[in-house]
CSV table of C-alpha atoms in Angstrom, one decimal:
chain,number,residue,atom,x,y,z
A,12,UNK,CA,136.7,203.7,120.2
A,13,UNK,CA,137.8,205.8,117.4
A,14,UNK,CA,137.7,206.4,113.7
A,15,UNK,CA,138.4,209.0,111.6
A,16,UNK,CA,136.5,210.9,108.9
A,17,UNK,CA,137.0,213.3,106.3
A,18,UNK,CA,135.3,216.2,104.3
A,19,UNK,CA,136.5,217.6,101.1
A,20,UNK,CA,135.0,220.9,99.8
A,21,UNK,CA,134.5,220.9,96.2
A,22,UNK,CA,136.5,224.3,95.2
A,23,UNK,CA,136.9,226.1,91.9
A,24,UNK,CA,140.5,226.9,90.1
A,25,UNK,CA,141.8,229.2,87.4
A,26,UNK,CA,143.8,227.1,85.1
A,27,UNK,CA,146.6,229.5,83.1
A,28,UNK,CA,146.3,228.1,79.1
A,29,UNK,CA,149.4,228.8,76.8
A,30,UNK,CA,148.5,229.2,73.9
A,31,UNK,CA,150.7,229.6,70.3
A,32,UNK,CA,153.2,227.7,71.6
A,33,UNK,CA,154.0,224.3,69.3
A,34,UNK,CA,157.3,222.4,70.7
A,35,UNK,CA,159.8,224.0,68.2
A,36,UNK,CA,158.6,227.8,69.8
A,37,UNK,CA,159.3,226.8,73.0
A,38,UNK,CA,163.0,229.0,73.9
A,39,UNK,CA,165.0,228.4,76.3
A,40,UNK,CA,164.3,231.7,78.2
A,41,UNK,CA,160.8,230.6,78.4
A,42,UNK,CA,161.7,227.2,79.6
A,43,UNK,CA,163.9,228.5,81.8
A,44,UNK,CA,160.7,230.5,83.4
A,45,UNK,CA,158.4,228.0,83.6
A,46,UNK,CA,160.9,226.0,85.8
A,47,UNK,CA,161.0,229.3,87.6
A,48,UNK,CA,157.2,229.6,87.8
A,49,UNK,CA,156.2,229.3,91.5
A,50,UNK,CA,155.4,226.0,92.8
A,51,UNK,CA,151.2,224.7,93.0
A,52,UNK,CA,150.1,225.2,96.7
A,53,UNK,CA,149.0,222.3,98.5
A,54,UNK,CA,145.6,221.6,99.6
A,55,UNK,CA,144.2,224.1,102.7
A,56,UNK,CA,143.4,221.3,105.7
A,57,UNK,CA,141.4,222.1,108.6
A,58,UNK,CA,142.1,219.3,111.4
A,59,UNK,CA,139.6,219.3,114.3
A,60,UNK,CA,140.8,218.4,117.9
A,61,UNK,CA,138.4,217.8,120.5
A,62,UNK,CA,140.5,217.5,123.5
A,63,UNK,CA,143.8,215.6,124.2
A,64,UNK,CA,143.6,211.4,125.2
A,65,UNK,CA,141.0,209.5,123.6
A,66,UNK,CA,138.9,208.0,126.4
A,67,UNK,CA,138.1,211.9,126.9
A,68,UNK,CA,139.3,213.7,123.8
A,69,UNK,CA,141.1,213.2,120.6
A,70,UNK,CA,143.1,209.5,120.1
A,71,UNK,CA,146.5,211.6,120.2
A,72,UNK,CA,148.3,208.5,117.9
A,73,UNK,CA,145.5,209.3,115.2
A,74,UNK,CA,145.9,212.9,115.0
A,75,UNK,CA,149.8,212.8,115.2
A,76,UNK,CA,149.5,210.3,111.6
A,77,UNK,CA,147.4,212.7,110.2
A,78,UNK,CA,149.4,215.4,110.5
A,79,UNK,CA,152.6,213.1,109.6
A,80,UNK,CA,150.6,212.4,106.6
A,81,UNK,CA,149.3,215.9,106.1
A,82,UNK,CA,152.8,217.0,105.8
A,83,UNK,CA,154.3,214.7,103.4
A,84,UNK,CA,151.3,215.2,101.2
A,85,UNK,CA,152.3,219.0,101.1
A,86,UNK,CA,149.4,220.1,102.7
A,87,UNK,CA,148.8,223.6,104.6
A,88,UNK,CA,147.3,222.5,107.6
A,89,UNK,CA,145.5,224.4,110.4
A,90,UNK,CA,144.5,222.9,113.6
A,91,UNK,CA,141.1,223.9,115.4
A,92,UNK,CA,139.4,223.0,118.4
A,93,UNK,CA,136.2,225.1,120.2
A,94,UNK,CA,136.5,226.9,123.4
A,95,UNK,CA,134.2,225.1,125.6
A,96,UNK,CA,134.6,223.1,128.9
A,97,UNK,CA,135.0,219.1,128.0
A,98,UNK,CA,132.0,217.4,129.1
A,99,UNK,CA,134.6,215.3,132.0
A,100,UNK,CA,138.3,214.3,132.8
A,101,UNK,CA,138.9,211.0,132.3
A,102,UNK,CA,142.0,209.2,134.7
A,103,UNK,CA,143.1,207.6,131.7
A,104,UNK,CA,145.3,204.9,134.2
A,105,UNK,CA,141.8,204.0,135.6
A,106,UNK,CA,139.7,204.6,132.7
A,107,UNK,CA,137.3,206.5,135.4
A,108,UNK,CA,136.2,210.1,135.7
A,109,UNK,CA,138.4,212.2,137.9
A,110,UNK,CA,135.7,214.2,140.5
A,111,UNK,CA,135.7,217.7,140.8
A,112,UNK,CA,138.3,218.5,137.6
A,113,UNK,CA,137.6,221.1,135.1
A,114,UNK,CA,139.3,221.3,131.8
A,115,UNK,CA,138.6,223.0,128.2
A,116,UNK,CA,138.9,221.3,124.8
A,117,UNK,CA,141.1,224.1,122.9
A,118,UNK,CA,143.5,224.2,125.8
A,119,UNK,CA,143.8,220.5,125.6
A,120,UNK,CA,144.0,220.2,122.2
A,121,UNK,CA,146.3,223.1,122.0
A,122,UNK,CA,149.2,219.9,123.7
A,123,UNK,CA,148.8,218.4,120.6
A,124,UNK,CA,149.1,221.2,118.2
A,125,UNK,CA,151.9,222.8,120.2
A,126,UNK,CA,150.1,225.8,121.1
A,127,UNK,CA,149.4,226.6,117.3
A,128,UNK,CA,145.5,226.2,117.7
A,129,UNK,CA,142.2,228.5,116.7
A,130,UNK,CA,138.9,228.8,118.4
A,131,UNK,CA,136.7,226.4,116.2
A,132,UNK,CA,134.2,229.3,116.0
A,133,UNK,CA,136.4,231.2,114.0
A,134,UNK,CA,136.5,228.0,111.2
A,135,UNK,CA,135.3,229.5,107.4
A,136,UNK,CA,134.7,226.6,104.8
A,137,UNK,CA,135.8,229.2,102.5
A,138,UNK,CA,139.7,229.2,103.4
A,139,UNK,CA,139.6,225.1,103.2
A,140,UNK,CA,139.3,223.1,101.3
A,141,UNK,CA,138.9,219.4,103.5
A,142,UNK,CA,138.3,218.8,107.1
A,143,UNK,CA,139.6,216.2,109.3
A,144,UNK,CA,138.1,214.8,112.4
A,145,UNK,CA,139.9,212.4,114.2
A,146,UNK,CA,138.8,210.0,116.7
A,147,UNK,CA,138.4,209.4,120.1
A,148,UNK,CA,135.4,209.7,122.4
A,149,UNK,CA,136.2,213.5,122.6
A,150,UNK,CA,134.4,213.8,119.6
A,151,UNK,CA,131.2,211.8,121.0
A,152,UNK,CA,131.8,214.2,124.3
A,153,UNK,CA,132.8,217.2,123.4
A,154,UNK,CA,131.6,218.3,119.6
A,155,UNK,CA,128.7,216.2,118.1
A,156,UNK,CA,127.9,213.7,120.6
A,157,UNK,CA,129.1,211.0,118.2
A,158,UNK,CA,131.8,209.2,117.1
A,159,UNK,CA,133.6,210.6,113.8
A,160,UNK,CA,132.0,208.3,111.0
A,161,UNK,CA,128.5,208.9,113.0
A,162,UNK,CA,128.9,212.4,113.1
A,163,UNK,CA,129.0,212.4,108.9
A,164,UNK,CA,125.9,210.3,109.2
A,165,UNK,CA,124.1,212.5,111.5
A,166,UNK,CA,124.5,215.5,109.4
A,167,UNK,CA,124.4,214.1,105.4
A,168,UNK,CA,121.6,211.7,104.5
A,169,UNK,CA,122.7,208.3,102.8
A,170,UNK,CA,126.5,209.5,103.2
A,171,UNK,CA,128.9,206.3,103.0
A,172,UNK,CA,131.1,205.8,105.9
A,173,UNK,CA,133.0,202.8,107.3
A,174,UNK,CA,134.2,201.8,110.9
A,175,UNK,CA,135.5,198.9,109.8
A,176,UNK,CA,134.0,195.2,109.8
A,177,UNK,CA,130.4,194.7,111.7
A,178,UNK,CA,131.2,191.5,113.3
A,179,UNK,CA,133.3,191.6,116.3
A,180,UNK,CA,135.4,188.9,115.0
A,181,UNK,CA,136.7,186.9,118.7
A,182,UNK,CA,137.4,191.0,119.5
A,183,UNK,CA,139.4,191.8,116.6
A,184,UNK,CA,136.2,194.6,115.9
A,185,UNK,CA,134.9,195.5,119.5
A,186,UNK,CA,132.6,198.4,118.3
A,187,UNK,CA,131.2,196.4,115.2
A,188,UNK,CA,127.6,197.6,116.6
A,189,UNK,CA,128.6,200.9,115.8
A,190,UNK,CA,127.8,200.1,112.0
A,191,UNK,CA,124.4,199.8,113.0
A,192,UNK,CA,124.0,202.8,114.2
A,193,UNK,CA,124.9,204.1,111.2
A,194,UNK,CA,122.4,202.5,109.0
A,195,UNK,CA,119.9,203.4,111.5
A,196,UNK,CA,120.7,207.0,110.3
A,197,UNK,CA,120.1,205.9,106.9
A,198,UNK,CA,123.5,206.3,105.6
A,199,UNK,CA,125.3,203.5,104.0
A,200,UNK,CA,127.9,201.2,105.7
A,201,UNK,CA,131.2,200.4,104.0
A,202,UNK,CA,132.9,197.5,105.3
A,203,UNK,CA,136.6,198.2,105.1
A,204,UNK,CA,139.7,196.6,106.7
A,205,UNK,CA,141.8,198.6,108.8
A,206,UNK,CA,144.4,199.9,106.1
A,207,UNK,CA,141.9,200.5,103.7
A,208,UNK,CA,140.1,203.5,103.5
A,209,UNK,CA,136.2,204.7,102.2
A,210,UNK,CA,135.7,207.3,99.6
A,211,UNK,CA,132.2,208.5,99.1
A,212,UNK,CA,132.7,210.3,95.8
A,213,UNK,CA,129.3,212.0,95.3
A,214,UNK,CA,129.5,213.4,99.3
A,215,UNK,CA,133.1,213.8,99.3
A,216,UNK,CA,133.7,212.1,102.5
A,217,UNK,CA,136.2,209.9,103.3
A,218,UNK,CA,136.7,207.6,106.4
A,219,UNK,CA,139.0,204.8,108.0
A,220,UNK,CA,138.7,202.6,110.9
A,221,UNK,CA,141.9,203.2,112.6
A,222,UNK,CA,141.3,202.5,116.0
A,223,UNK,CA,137.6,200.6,115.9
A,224,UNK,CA,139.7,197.3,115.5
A,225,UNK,CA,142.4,195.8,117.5
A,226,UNK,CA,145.6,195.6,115.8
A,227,UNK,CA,149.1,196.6,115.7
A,228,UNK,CA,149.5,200.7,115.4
A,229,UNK,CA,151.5,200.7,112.0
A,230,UNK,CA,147.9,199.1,110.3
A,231,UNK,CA,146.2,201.9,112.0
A,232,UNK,CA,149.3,204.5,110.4
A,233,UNK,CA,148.8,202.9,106.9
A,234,UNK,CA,145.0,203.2,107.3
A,235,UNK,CA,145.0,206.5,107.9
A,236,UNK,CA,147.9,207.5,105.5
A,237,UNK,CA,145.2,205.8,102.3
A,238,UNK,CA,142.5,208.6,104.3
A,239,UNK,CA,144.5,211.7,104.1
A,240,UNK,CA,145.8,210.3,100.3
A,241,UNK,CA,142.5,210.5,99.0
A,242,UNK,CA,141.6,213.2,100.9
A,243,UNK,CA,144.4,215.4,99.1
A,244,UNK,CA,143.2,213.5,96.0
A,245,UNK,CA,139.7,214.6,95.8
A,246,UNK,CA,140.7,218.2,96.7
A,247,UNK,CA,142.5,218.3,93.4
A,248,UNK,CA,145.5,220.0,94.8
């Protein structure tokens, strides 16, 4: 089970006016320095693991897109993760708990971000401005004890999220119920197909089934590519 979500923090920018200067005034040597003029940084990510292999941590496929995504979308990205044991080890060729093993979340997640990972704790809204949490039932486990979409649910009243469809479909949406659950929170469900994605403008939160239905991993990709689009979009950078 997985699905990802997204939060955007609404930021303020200076914006430099020229002023005086009609078509005809415009000289070359100023051209030339606006071409010169350093280019607009990209949007300040924050993407937050919570362990590596998604029966017991983050779905690695979905965090790997969303930094592919990140990165052609020109965004600074840094990846975090909190120091704390993860609540089991799953065998992930059994699907069963393996007895008596011990691991931590960062140092898990730190596989995927090739060792360039922070303690969660250290996180400040102020130096991002969006948030990513991908799926996996690490972050039921090991952060909020919910799934990604629930977790936004959980915390903002009436939010709008999707997971997807809410009829299982002959298996095509196994965790259908989990839309549900959602509304039981009172936030609103979204029903979305698995390359779409679901922006709720007035929360600025943005989520994407990915792996809540059963399909072919280049949906999933493209699903999750229209996330981190709008996500970029509504950080205005």
């Amino acid at each position: 089970m997985a699905a990802l979500r997204a939060v955007v923090a609404s930021r303020l920018a200076a914006v430099a006016a020229f002023a005086s200067l009609s078509p005809g005034s415009r000289t070359p040597s100023l051209c030339a320095a606006l071409h010169r003029s350093a280019p607009r940084p990209g949007a300040r990510v924050a993407l937050v693991l919570s362990g590596c292999g998604v029966f017991d941590g983050t779905e690695i496929h979905e965090a790997s897109a969303i930094l592919v995504h990140l990165s052609r979308g020109g965004a600074e990205v840094q990846i975090f993760a909190p120091d704390v044991p993860q609540m089991h080890v799953i065998d992930h060729t059994k699907g069963q708990p393996s007895e008596g093993e011990s691991r931590n979340v960062l140092t898990e997640s730190a596989r995927i971000a090739r060792g360039k990972i922070t303690d969660l704790a250290k996180l400040s809204a102020a130096n991002h401005d969006a948030a990513i949490f991908p799926g996996g039932f690490g972050a039921a486990k090991n952060l909020l004890c919910c799934i990604a979409p629930v977790l936004a649910a959980k915390v903002l009243r009436g939010v709008e999220v999707t997971v997807g469809h809410e009829q299982e479909e002959g298996g095509k949406w196994p965790y259908a119920g989990t839309a549900e659950a959602i509304k039981a929170l009172g936030a609103k469900h979204c029903v979305k197909g698995v390359a779409e994605a679901h922006v709720d403008q007035k929360n600025k939160v943005v989520t994407t089934p990915a792996f809540m239905c059963e399909t072919a991993l280049h949906h999933i990709h493209d699903g999750i590519g229209a996330m981190v689009r709008k996500v970029l979009e509504l950080s205005g950078k």
